[in-house]
Coordinates of C-alpha atoms in Angstrom, one line a residue:
Chain A
M1 CA 3.2 -15.6 -45.6
T2 CA 5.7 -13.1 -47.0
V3 CA 6.2 -10.0 -45.0
P4 CA 7.5 -6.9 -46.9
I5 CA 11.1 -5.9 -46.0
D6 CA 10.2 -2.6 -44.4
Q7 CA 8.0 -4.3 -41.9
H8 CA 10.9 -6.6 -41.0
T9 CA 12.9 -3.5 -40.0
E10 CA 10.1 -2.3 -37.8
L11 CA 10.2 -5.6 -35.9
K12 CA 13.8 -5.1 -35.0
Q13 CA 15.6 -2.3 -33.2
D14 CA 18.8 -1.5 -31.5
V15 CA 18.3 -1.6 -27.7
T16 CA 20.9 -0.5 -25.1
F17 CA 21.1 -2.6 -21.9
R18 CA 22.6 -0.6 -19.1
I19 CA 23.8 -3.4 -16.8
F20 CA 24.8 -3.1 -13.1
R21 CA 28.3 -4.3 -12.6
F22 CA 30.1 -5.0 -9.4
N23 CA 32.6 -7.6 -8.4
P24 CA 33.5 -7.1 -4.8
Q25 CA 36.8 -9.0 -5.2
V26 CA 38.0 -6.4 -7.8
D27 CA 35.8 -3.3 -7.8
S28 CA 35.9 -0.5 -5.2
K29 CA 32.3 0.5 -6.2
P30 CA 29.5 -0.5 -8.5
Y31 CA 29.2 0.9 -12.0
F32 CA 27.1 0.4 -15.2
D33 CA 28.2 -1.0 -18.6
D34 CA 26.1 -0.2 -21.7
Y35 CA 25.7 -2.9 -24.4
T36 CA 23.7 -2.1 -27.5
I37 CA 22.3 -5.0 -29.5
P38 CA 19.7 -5.5 -32.2
V39 CA 16.6 -7.0 -30.7
E40 CA 13.6 -8.5 -32.5
R41 CA 10.0 -8.3 -31.3
G42 CA 9.3 -11.3 -29.1
I43 CA 12.7 -11.5 -27.5
T44 CA 12.9 -11.6 -23.6
V45 CA 15.3 -9.7 -21.4
L46 CA 16.9 -13.0 -20.5
R47 CA 17.6 -13.9 -24.1
S48 CA 19.1 -10.5 -24.6
L49 CA 21.4 -11.0 -21.6
N50 CA 22.4 -14.4 -22.9
Y51 CA 23.2 -12.8 -26.3
I52 CA 25.4 -10.2 -24.7
K53 CA 27.2 -12.8 -22.5
E54 CA 27.8 -15.0 -25.6
H55 CA 28.8 -12.4 -28.1
I56 CA 30.0 -9.3 -26.3
D57 CA 31.1 -9.7 -22.7
A58 CA 31.4 -13.1 -21.1
S59 CA 32.2 -11.6 -17.7
I60 CA 28.6 -10.5 -16.9
S61 CA 27.1 -12.7 -14.2
F62 CA 23.5 -13.5 -13.8
R63 CA 21.5 -16.5 -12.6
A64 CA 19.0 -18.3 -14.9
F65 CA 17.7 -21.8 -15.6
C66 CA 14.4 -22.8 -16.9
Q67 CA 13.7 -19.8 -19.2
A68 CA 9.9 -20.4 -18.7
G69 CA 8.9 -18.6 -15.5
I70 CA 8.9 -21.7 -13.5
C71 CA 12.2 -21.9 -11.5
G72 CA 12.4 -18.4 -10.2
S73 CA 16.1 -18.0 -10.7
C74 CA 16.3 -14.9 -12.9
G75 CA 14.7 -12.3 -10.7
M76 CA 16.2 -8.9 -11.3
R77 CA 15.2 -5.3 -11.5
I78 CA 14.3 -4.3 -15.1
N79 CA 13.8 -0.5 -15.4
G80 CA 13.4 -0.3 -11.7
L81 CA 10.8 -3.1 -11.2
S82 CA 11.7 -6.5 -9.8
Q83 CA 10.6 -9.2 -12.2
L84 CA 11.7 -12.3 -14.0
A85 CA 14.1 -11.7 -17.0
C86 CA 12.8 -14.8 -18.8
T87 CA 9.1 -13.7 -18.9
T88 CA 9.7 -10.0 -19.5
Q89 CA 9.5 -9.0 -23.2
V90 CA 12.0 -6.4 -24.3
W91 CA 9.3 -4.6 -26.4
E92 CA 6.9 -4.4 -23.6
V93 CA 9.5 -2.8 -21.3
L94 CA 10.4 -0.3 -24.0
A95 CA 6.7 0.6 -24.4
K96 CA 6.7 1.8 -20.8
S97 CA 10.3 3.2 -20.8
R98 CA 10.9 6.9 -20.2
E99 CA 14.1 6.8 -22.1
P100 CA 13.8 5.4 -25.6
A101 CA 15.6 2.2 -26.5
L102 CA 17.2 1.9 -23.0
I103 CA 16.7 -0.8 -20.5
K104 CA 18.4 -0.6 -17.1
V105 CA 19.1 -4.0 -15.5
E106 CA 20.0 -4.1 -11.8
P107 CA 20.2 -6.9 -9.1
L108 CA 17.3 -7.5 -6.7
R109 CA 17.2 -5.2 -3.6
N110 CA 17.2 -6.2 0.0
L111 CA 19.5 -9.2 -0.4
P112 CA 23.3 -9.2 -0.2
L113 CA 25.0 -8.8 -3.6
I114 CA 27.4 -11.5 -4.8
K115 CA 28.3 -10.2 -8.2
D116 CA 26.6 -8.1 -10.9
L117 CA 23.0 -9.3 -11.1
I118 CA 23.4 -12.2 -8.6
V119 CA 22.2 -11.8 -5.1
D120 CA 22.7 -14.2 -2.1
M121 CA 19.4 -16.0 -1.4
D122 CA 20.7 -17.5 1.9
P123 CA 19.1 -14.9 4.2
L124 CA 15.7 -15.7 2.6
V125 CA 16.3 -19.5 3.0
D126 CA 17.4 -19.0 6.6
K127 CA 14.1 -17.1 7.3
M128 CA 12.1 -19.9 5.7
K129 CA 13.8 -22.3 8.1
H130 CA 13.3 -20.0 11.0
Y131 CA 9.5 -19.8 10.3
S132 CA 9.2 -23.5 9.6
N133 CA 8.0 -23.1 6.0
W134 CA 7.2 -26.7 5.4
V135 CA 4.4 -29.1 6.2
D136 CA 5.1 -31.3 9.2
S137 CA 2.5 -34.0 8.8
T138 CA -0.2 -34.6 11.4
M139 CA -0.3 -38.3 10.3
P140 CA 1.7 -40.7 12.5
E141 CA 4.6 -42.3 10.6
S142 CA 3.0 -45.7 11.1
S143 CA -0.1 -44.7 9.2
M144 CA 1.8 -43.2 6.3
G145 CA 1.2 -45.0 3.0
K146 CA -1.8 -46.8 4.4
K147 CA -4.3 -43.9 4.7
E148 CA -4.9 -40.9 2.4
F149 CA -5.3 -37.3 3.4
L150 CA -8.6 -36.0 2.1
I151 CA -8.6 -32.2 1.4
S152 CA -11.8 -30.4 0.7
E153 CA -12.1 -28.1 -2.3
E154 CA -12.9 -25.3 0.1
E155 CA -9.6 -25.8 2.0
F156 CA -7.6 -26.2 -1.3
L157 CA -8.9 -22.9 -2.6
R158 CA -7.5 -21.2 0.5
Y159 CA -4.0 -22.0 -0.4
D160 CA -4.2 -22.6 -4.1
K161 CA -2.9 -19.2 -5.2
A162 CA -0.2 -19.2 -2.4
T163 CA 1.3 -22.4 -3.8
D164 CA 2.0 -20.7 -7.0
C165 CA 5.0 -18.9 -5.4
I166 CA 8.3 -19.8 -7.1
L167 CA 10.5 -18.0 -4.6
C168 CA 11.9 -15.5 -7.2
A169 CA 12.2 -12.9 -4.4
S170 CA 10.7 -10.1 -6.5
C171 CA 8.4 -9.2 -3.5
V172 CA 11.4 -9.4 -1.2
S173 CA 13.2 -6.9 -3.4
E174 CA 10.2 -4.5 -3.4
C175 CA 9.3 -4.7 0.3
T176 CA 9.2 -1.3 2.1
I177 CA 9.9 -2.7 5.6
L178 CA 12.7 -5.0 4.6
R179 CA 14.4 -2.0 3.0
A180 CA 14.3 -0.4 6.4
N181 CA 15.3 -3.5 8.4
K182 CA 16.8 -6.6 7.0
E183 CA 15.6 -8.6 10.0
Y184 CA 12.0 -8.3 8.9
V185 CA 10.4 -11.7 8.1
S186 CA 9.7 -10.6 4.4
P187 CA 6.6 -11.1 2.2
A188 CA 7.7 -14.3 0.6
V189 CA 8.1 -16.0 4.0
L190 CA 4.8 -14.7 5.2
L191 CA 3.1 -16.0 2.1
K192 CA 4.7 -19.5 2.6
S193 CA 3.8 -19.4 6.3
Y194 CA 0.2 -18.6 5.5
R195 CA 0.1 -21.4 2.9
M196 CA 1.3 -23.9 5.6
N197 CA -0.9 -22.5 8.3
V198 CA -4.2 -23.1 6.4
D199 CA -3.2 -26.6 5.5
S200 CA -5.0 -29.1 7.7
R201 CA -2.3 -31.7 7.2
D202 CA 0.2 -29.6 9.0
A203 CA 1.1 -30.0 12.7
L204 CA 3.1 -26.8 13.2
H205 CA 0.4 -24.1 13.1
A206 CA 0.7 -23.0 16.7
L207 CA 4.5 -23.0 16.7
R208 CA 4.8 -21.1 13.4
L209 CA 2.2 -18.6 14.4
A210 CA 3.8 -18.0 17.8
E211 CA 7.0 -17.1 15.9
L212 CA 5.2 -14.9 13.3
V213 CA 3.7 -12.6 15.9
K214 CA 7.1 -11.8 17.5
D215 CA 9.2 -8.8 16.6
H216 CA 10.1 -8.4 12.9
G217 CA 7.1 -10.6 12.1
V218 CA 3.7 -10.3 10.6
W219 CA 2.7 -7.1 12.5
D220 CA 5.6 -5.1 11.0
C221 CA 4.1 -5.1 7.5
T222 CA 3.0 -1.6 6.7
H223 CA 0.3 -2.5 4.0
C224 CA 2.1 -0.7 1.1
Y225 CA 1.1 -3.5 -1.3
R226 CA 4.4 -3.3 -3.2
C227 CA 4.9 -7.0 -2.8
Q228 CA 1.5 -7.9 -4.3
E229 CA 1.9 -5.4 -7.1
S230 CA 5.3 -6.9 -8.2
C231 CA 4.4 -10.6 -7.8
V232 CA 5.3 -12.4 -11.0
K233 CA 2.5 -14.9 -10.4
S234 CA -0.1 -12.3 -9.4
I235 CA -0.5 -13.8 -5.9
P236 CA -2.6 -11.7 -3.5
I237 CA 0.2 -11.6 -0.9
M238 CA -1.5 -9.1 1.3
D239 CA -4.5 -11.4 1.7
A240 CA -2.1 -14.0 3.1
I241 CA -0.5 -11.5 5.5
H242 CA -4.0 -10.4 6.6
G243 CA -4.9 -14.1 6.8
I244 CA -2.1 -14.7 9.3
R245 CA -3.2 -11.7 11.3
E246 CA -6.8 -12.8 11.3
E247 CA -5.9 -16.3 12.5
A248 CA -3.7 -14.8 15.3
I249 CA -6.4 -12.6 16.7
T250 CA -9.6 -14.4 16.0
L251 CA -8.8 -18.2 16.1
R252 CA -5.8 -18.4 18.4
G253 CA -6.3 -15.4 20.7
L254 CA -2.7 -14.1 20.3
K255 CA -3.7 -10.6 21.3
D256 CA -0.8 -9.6 23.5
T257 CA 1.1 -7.8 20.7
S258 CA 1.2 -4.1 19.9
G259 CA 0.1 -5.0 16.3
S260 CA -3.1 -6.9 17.4
K261 CA -3.9 -4.3 20.1
H262 CA -3.6 -1.6 17.5
A263 CA -5.8 -3.5 15.0
E264 CA -8.5 -4.3 17.6
A265 CA -8.7 -0.7 18.7
F266 CA -10.3 0.0 15.3
M267 CA -13.0 -2.6 15.9
S268 CA -13.9 -1.4 19.3
D269 CA -13.9 2.3 18.5
I270 CA -16.1 1.7 15.4
E271 CA -18.6 -0.2 17.6
K272 CA -18.6 2.5 20.3
K273 CA -18.4 5.7 18.4
G274 CA -18.3 5.0 14.7
K275 CA -15.0 7.0 14.7
L276 CA -11.5 6.1 15.7
V277 CA -10.4 7.6 19.0
E278 CA -6.9 8.6 17.9
A279 CA -5.8 10.4 21.1
T280 CA -5.5 7.1 23.1
L281 CA -4.4 4.9 20.2
P282 CA -0.7 5.0 21.1
I283 CA -1.4 4.1 24.8
R284 CA -3.8 1.3 23.8
T285 CA -1.2 0.0 21.4
N286 CA 2.0 0.3 23.4
G287 CA 1.1 1.4 27.0
V288 CA 1.6 4.7 28.9
L289 CA 5.3 4.4 29.4
W290 CA 6.2 3.8 25.7
T291 CA 3.9 6.7 24.7
L292 CA 5.5 9.1 27.1
Q293 CA 9.0 8.1 26.1
N294 CA 8.4 8.1 22.3
L295 CA 5.7 10.6 21.7
L296 CA 5.9 13.3 24.3
P297 CA 8.1 15.8 22.4
M298 CA 5.8 15.5 19.4
A299 CA 2.7 15.8 21.5
V300 CA 4.0 19.1 22.9
K301 CA 4.5 20.5 19.4
M302 CA 1.0 19.2 18.4
I303 CA -0.6 21.0 21.4
M304 CA 1.1 24.2 20.4
K305 CA -0.2 23.9 16.9
H306 CA -3.7 23.0 18.1
R307 CA -3.2 19.7 16.3
T308 CA -3.9 17.1 19.0
P309 CA -6.7 14.7 18.4
P310 CA -9.6 15.3 20.9
P311 CA -9.7 13.3 24.1
P312 CA -12.2 10.3 24.0
P313 CA -15.2 12.2 25.7
L314 CA -14.9 14.9 23.0
V315 CA -14.8 12.6 20.0
K316 CA -18.2 13.1 18.4
S317 CA -20.0 9.9 17.5
S318 CA -21.2 9.4 14.0
K319 CA -24.8 10.6 13.5
G320 CA -27.3 7.8 14.0
I321 CA -24.8 5.8 16.1
K322 CA -27.4 3.9 18.1
V323 CA -29.0 2.1 15.1
F324 CA -25.5 1.6 13.6
R325 CA -24.4 -0.1 16.8
E326 CA -27.4 -2.5 16.7
L327 CA -26.4 -3.5 13.1
F328 CA -22.7 -3.9 14.1
R329 CA -23.6 -6.1 17.1
E330 CA -26.0 -8.2 15.0
M331 CA -23.1 -8.8 12.6
T332 CA -21.0 -9.9 15.7
E333 CA -23.7 -12.6 16.3
H334 CA -23.4 -13.7 12.6
V335 CA -19.6 -14.0 13.0
K336 CA -20.0 -16.1 16.2
Q337 CA -22.3 -18.4 14.4
D338 CA -19.8 -18.7 11.4
H339 CA -17.1 -19.7 13.9
K340 CA -19.3 -22.3 15.6
S341 CA -20.2 -23.9 12.3
H342 CA -16.5 -23.6 11.1
K343 CA -15.4 -25.6 14.2
K344 CA -17.9 -28.3 13.6
Chain B
M1 CA -22.6 22.8 -9.7
K2 CA -21.8 19.1 -9.6
R3 CA -22.7 17.5 -6.3
Y4 CA -20.9 14.6 -4.5
A5 CA -21.2 12.9 -1.2
Y6 CA -18.1 13.6 0.9
Y7 CA -16.7 11.0 3.3
L8 CA -15.4 12.3 6.6
S9 CA -12.1 10.6 7.4
C10 CA -11.4 10.2 11.1
I11 CA -8.0 11.9 10.8
N12 CA -9.5 15.0 9.0
E13 CA -11.8 15.4 11.9
S14 CA -9.0 15.4 14.5
M15 CA -5.4 16.0 13.5
T16 CA -5.6 17.2 10.0
K17 CA -8.7 19.4 10.2
E18 CA -7.1 21.9 7.6
V19 CA -7.8 19.3 4.8
D20 CA -11.6 19.6 4.9
R21 CA -11.4 23.3 5.8
S22 CA -9.4 24.0 2.6
I23 CA -11.9 22.0 0.5
E24 CA -14.8 24.0 2.0
L25 CA -13.1 27.3 1.0
W26 CA -12.6 26.5 -2.7
Q27 CA -15.1 23.9 -3.7
K28 CA -17.6 26.3 -5.2
D29 CA -14.9 28.2 -7.1
L30 CA -14.4 25.0 -9.1
G31 CA -18.1 24.3 -9.6
I32 CA -18.3 21.3 -7.2
E33 CA -20.2 20.8 -4.0
F34 CA -19.3 18.2 -1.4
V35 CA -22.2 17.1 0.8
K36 CA -20.7 15.8 4.1
L37 CA -21.8 12.3 5.2
H38 CA -22.2 12.9 9.0
E39 CA -23.7 9.4 9.4
G40 CA -20.7 7.7 7.9
T41 CA -18.3 5.7 10.1
C42 CA -14.6 4.9 10.2
C43 CA -13.7 2.6 7.3
G44 CA -11.5 0.4 9.4
G45 CA -8.3 2.0 8.2
S46 CA -7.0 -1.1 6.5
N47 CA -7.2 -3.0 9.8
L48 CA -10.8 -4.0 10.2
D49 CA -10.7 -6.1 7.0
Y50 CA -8.7 -8.8 8.8
V51 CA -9.9 -8.2 12.4
S52 CA -13.4 -9.0 11.1
P53 CA -14.0 -9.3 7.3
K54 CA -17.8 -9.3 7.8
H55 CA -17.9 -6.1 9.9
F56 CA -15.5 -4.5 7.4
A57 CA -18.0 -5.3 4.6
L58 CA -21.0 -4.1 6.7
V59 CA -19.4 -0.8 7.7
N60 CA -18.3 0.2 4.2
A61 CA -21.4 -1.1 2.5
R62 CA -23.2 1.3 4.8
N63 CA -20.8 4.1 4.0
I64 CA -21.4 3.7 0.3
A65 CA -25.2 3.1 0.7
L66 CA -25.5 6.5 2.4
A67 CA -24.1 8.1 -0.8
E68 CA -26.3 5.9 -3.0
K69 CA -29.3 7.0 -1.0
Q70 CA -28.6 10.5 -2.3
G71 CA -27.7 9.3 -5.8
L72 CA -24.2 10.7 -5.4
D73 CA -20.7 9.3 -5.9
L74 CA -18.7 9.0 -2.6
I75 CA -15.6 11.2 -2.6
V76 CA -12.7 10.5 -0.2
S77 CA -9.6 12.7 0.5
C78 CA -7.6 10.0 2.4
N79 CA -5.8 7.4 0.5
T80 CA -6.3 4.6 3.0
C81 CA -10.0 5.4 3.3
L82 CA -10.2 5.2 -0.5
M83 CA -8.4 1.9 -0.8
T84 CA -10.4 0.4 2.2
I85 CA -13.8 1.4 1.0
R86 CA -13.1 0.4 -2.6
S87 CA -11.7 -3.0 -1.4
A88 CA -15.0 -3.5 0.4
K89 CA -17.0 -2.5 -2.7
K90 CA -15.1 -5.0 -4.8
K91 CA -15.8 -7.8 -2.3
L92 CA -19.4 -6.9 -2.1
D93 CA -19.8 -6.7 -5.9
E94 CA -18.1 -10.0 -6.3
S95 CA -20.1 -11.9 -3.7
P96 CA -23.9 -11.9 -3.9
E97 CA -24.1 -13.9 -0.6
L98 CA -22.1 -11.3 1.3
K99 CA -24.1 -8.5 -0.3
K100 CA -27.4 -10.1 0.8
E101 CA -26.2 -10.7 4.3
V102 CA -25.1 -7.1 4.6
N103 CA -28.3 -5.7 3.0
D104 CA -30.5 -7.8 5.3
L105 CA -28.9 -5.8 8.2
L106 CA -28.8 -2.4 6.4
K107 CA -32.6 -2.8 5.7
K108 CA -33.2 -2.0 9.4
E109 CA -31.7 1.4 8.9
G110 CA -33.6 1.9 5.6
L111 CA -30.5 1.5 3.6
E112 CA -29.5 -0.7 0.7
Y113 CA -26.1 -1.3 -0.8
R114 CA -26.7 -1.6 -4.6
G115 CA -23.2 -0.9 -6.0
T116 CA -24.4 2.1 -8.0
S117 CA -22.1 4.8 -6.5
E118 CA -18.5 5.1 -7.4
V119 CA -15.9 5.6 -4.6
R120 CA -13.4 8.2 -5.8
H121 CA -10.5 10.3 -4.6
L122 CA -10.6 14.0 -4.5
L123 CA -7.6 14.1 -6.8
W124 CA -9.5 12.1 -9.4
V125 CA -12.5 14.4 -9.3
L126 CA -10.2 17.4 -9.8
I127 CA -8.5 15.8 -12.8
D128 CA -11.4 13.9 -14.5
D129 CA -14.5 16.0 -13.6
V130 CA -13.4 19.6 -13.0
G131 CA -10.7 19.2 -15.6
L132 CA -7.1 20.6 -15.9
D133 CA -8.1 23.4 -18.3
A134 CA -10.9 24.6 -16.0
I135 CA -8.6 24.5 -13.1
R136 CA -5.9 26.4 -15.0
Q137 CA -8.4 29.2 -15.8
K138 CA -9.3 29.6 -12.1
V139 CA -5.7 30.0 -10.9
K140 CA -5.2 33.4 -9.4
V141 CA -1.7 32.9 -7.9
P142 CA 0.2 30.5 -10.1
L143 CA 2.7 28.4 -8.1
K144 CA 5.4 29.3 -10.6
N145 CA 8.1 29.9 -8.1
Y146 CA 7.8 26.5 -6.4
R147 CA 9.7 23.3 -7.0
I148 CA 7.3 20.6 -5.8
A149 CA 7.9 17.0 -4.9
P150 CA 4.7 14.9 -5.6
F151 CA 4.3 12.1 -3.0
Y152 CA 1.4 10.0 -4.1
G153 CA 1.4 7.5 -1.3
C154 CA 0.5 3.8 -1.5
H155 CA -3.3 3.5 -1.2
I156 CA -4.2 5.7 -4.2
L157 CA -2.0 3.4 -6.4
R158 CA -1.9 0.0 -4.9
P159 CA -3.4 -2.6 -5.1
S160 CA -4.0 -1.5 -8.7
A161 CA -6.7 -4.1 -9.1
V162 CA -8.7 -2.0 -6.6
L163 CA -7.5 1.5 -7.4
G164 CA -6.8 1.5 -11.2
H165 CA -6.7 5.2 -11.8
D166 CA -2.9 5.8 -12.2
N167 CA -0.1 3.4 -13.4
P168 CA 1.3 2.5 -10.0
L169 CA 4.9 2.4 -11.5
D170 CA 4.6 5.8 -13.1
P171 CA 1.7 7.8 -11.8
T172 CA 1.0 11.2 -13.4
S173 CA -2.3 12.6 -12.0
L174 CA -0.7 14.6 -9.1
D175 CA 2.1 15.8 -11.5
L176 CA -0.7 17.1 -13.9
L177 CA -2.5 18.9 -11.1
I178 CA 0.8 20.6 -10.0
D179 CA 1.4 21.7 -13.6
A180 CA -2.2 23.0 -14.0
L181 CA -1.6 25.2 -10.9
G182 CA 1.5 26.6 -12.5
G183 CA 4.0 24.7 -10.2
Q184 CA 7.1 22.9 -11.3
T185 CA 7.3 19.2 -10.5
I186 CA 10.7 17.8 -9.6
P187 CA 11.8 14.2 -10.6
Y188 CA 11.1 12.3 -7.4
S189 CA 11.8 8.6 -7.2
H190 CA 9.9 8.3 -3.9
K191 CA 6.6 9.5 -5.6
N192 CA 5.1 6.0 -5.5
R193 CA 6.8 4.7 -2.4
C194 CA 5.5 4.4 1.2
C195 CA 5.4 7.0 4.0
G196 CA 5.5 4.3 6.8
F197 CA 2.4 5.6 8.5
H198 CA 0.6 2.3 9.1
T199 CA 3.4 0.9 11.3
L200 CA 4.4 4.1 13.2
L201 CA 3.0 2.6 16.4
V202 CA 4.0 -0.9 15.8
A203 CA 7.5 -0.8 14.1
E204 CA 8.4 2.8 14.8
Q205 CA 12.1 2.7 13.8
E206 CA 11.3 1.1 10.4
S207 CA 8.6 3.6 9.8
L208 CA 10.8 6.5 10.6
N209 CA 13.5 5.2 8.3
V210 CA 10.9 5.0 5.5
A211 CA 9.6 8.5 6.1
A212 CA 13.2 9.9 6.4
E213 CA 14.2 8.4 3.0
A214 CA 11.2 10.2 1.2
L215 CA 12.0 13.5 3.0
E216 CA 15.7 13.3 2.3
E217 CA 15.3 12.9 -1.4
A218 CA 13.0 16.0 -1.6
I219 CA 15.4 18.0 0.5
R220 CA 18.4 17.0 -1.5
A221 CA 16.6 17.9 -4.7
K222 CA 15.9 21.4 -3.2
A223 CA 12.1 21.0 -3.4
D224 CA 10.2 23.9 -1.8
F225 CA 7.6 21.5 -0.5
I226 CA 6.2 17.9 -0.8
V227 CA 2.6 17.6 -1.7
T228 CA 0.4 14.5 -1.0
P229 CA -3.2 13.5 -1.6
C230 CA -3.3 11.7 1.8
P231 CA -3.6 13.1 5.3
L232 CA -1.9 9.9 6.7
C233 CA 1.2 10.5 4.5
H234 CA 1.0 14.1 5.6
T235 CA 1.1 13.1 9.3
S236 CA 4.0 10.8 8.8
L237 CA 6.0 13.3 6.7
D238 CA 5.0 16.4 8.6
G239 CA 4.2 15.4 12.2
Y240 CA 6.9 12.8 12.5
Q241 CA 9.4 14.7 10.3
A242 CA 11.6 16.1 13.1
K243 CA 12.0 12.6 14.7
A244 CA 12.5 10.8 11.4
L245 CA 15.2 13.3 10.1
K246 CA 17.0 13.4 13.5
N247 CA 17.0 9.6 13.5
A248 CA 18.6 9.8 10.0
G249 CA 21.1 12.4 11.0
V250 CA 19.7 15.1 8.6
E251 CA 19.7 18.7 9.8
S252 CA 17.1 20.2 7.6
S253 CA 13.3 20.4 7.1
I254 CA 10.7 20.6 4.4
P255 CA 7.1 21.7 4.5
V256 CA 4.4 19.1 3.4
Y257 CA 1.1 20.2 1.9
H258 CA -2.1 18.3 1.2
I259 CA -3.5 18.7 -2.3
S260 CA -6.5 20.6 -0.9
E261 CA -4.1 23.3 0.5
M262 CA -2.0 23.5 -2.7
V263 CA -5.1 24.0 -4.7
G264 CA -6.3 26.6 -2.2
L265 CA -3.0 28.5 -2.4
A266 CA -3.2 28.7 -6.3
L267 CA -6.8 29.8 -6.1
G268 CA -5.7 32.8 -4.0
Y269 CA -6.5 31.8 -0.4
S270 CA -3.9 32.6 2.2
A271 CA -1.9 30.1 4.2
K272 CA -3.7 31.2 7.3
E273 CA -7.2 30.8 5.8
L274 CA -6.2 27.3 4.6
G275 CA -4.9 26.3 8.0
I276 CA -1.3 25.7 6.8
K277 CA 0.0 27.4 9.9
R278 CA -1.3 24.4 11.9
H279 CA 1.4 22.2 10.3
I280 CA 4.3 21.1 12.4
V281 CA 6.7 22.2 9.7
C282 CA 5.8 25.5 8.1

């Protein structure tokens, strides 16, 4: 079909790529270079970067391989959001861009920078090793090749989505807690850990979980959902993080952490009063000493402003709490039954 | 007068009482009436969902069913309560088995979760139902001398599959409200970031760093105050402000208001009436 010439021009426009540049061996600080190129509809950010590297400036460094959203190499921040350059359409970015015809390209956050758009993935790999992000088979070596592992559909569905992860590190780049502390486990490693921990073929569940509940582990996630929102494979990462927490508390009884004590306080307060008893939450989470050391100055200010939460006896229960409590406890019986049949 | 069921968030009944007090002052001025749900219970604060997914479903099916019984939408003024109750609603609407199990229990209290009431944020009601033009007409004291940093918080934006009102990458509803009240919004890159509240008792240093970053940007931009639609963000940014900024080596401070107080100020109520004097940073 012949397309009139004026429509051709509409399908092509000049776009400026403002690219982050930094070579630690030469540069004292990072800077941006602008490259303006004609871009047709349907062209991805990666193809544009390849064009710039081939035709304008060969010194730009970025990582890319499959060009099809499979290998996870070309994660970078495009107009502020961590995503894959190879699956991101220039015209789609422009449609949401505040500045017309300008796309800012920067390296992923929360990982050490090597050069320009390339970050060092080693810290992420080291964490995957630390948290045993692989299946260690429950089958004795002597039986391997002779017996098959049968996996139920129900079990498969539990980790089906999690196995879609291609380790592009977009979630790592967007993570709130990692930004505050680089020692934090990171969402990608939590997702992989969950995927291994719900796999019945794996023998390392207990070991992995014991590591995950320690400092900088699963309890440090602050529920901001940035990881899930930026996932290039639309994996519900928070479900995996919550899944690890649920397993730690409910199935394995790993309750001696501030995170699990904090979470369980909600359950017990709702059953008792229908309301959260906030005044004692710090003590129940971290003990009296921690609370005095960490919260006393703030508590004094709050008292002066009449802002302190009421002590437990003064927390008014929800209206109709007695009937509610019966329903709540009946549900507890349902859950017990579920666990029994799950064990069978 | 349009009526809504109003969900009582735990924190608004204890630490941030000024939020509900402010709403009570001005609701009728804007032609809306919030009927408080005293029978409602804590939503689980984005924790109950993994401690016990079934109790989480029961508790929030009941919270919504209480509003449905009155034929009203359920309005929430805390981001986390909003996200939590909407997540439960999504799970219930997608699972007939879970809905049946929960309803078999709720029957004993004469309640039924049908899925007919929407669960919405106060901010959304102001924008979508009251309307920006109507709000503009009611303004008595325009906030024209104020440079305001809009801090949306996480759980009114993400997960977008559950919330879906604003674009989580570039939200606008709070900016529009500020504009309608005559205030000046400043460009604020932390507008859709996190306040660190949910890990204040579990990973305190990390949370304080997160809060300090948001506060510092607003201070550097010479904002007069930060405004948020969430009492949890308010607590992190106001209650923990001194500690967070000291930790970050910043010698300054900035007031933080809830949207209900900002609306109240523009409608002519005094800081004292609205309870703003109860804030740690005034």
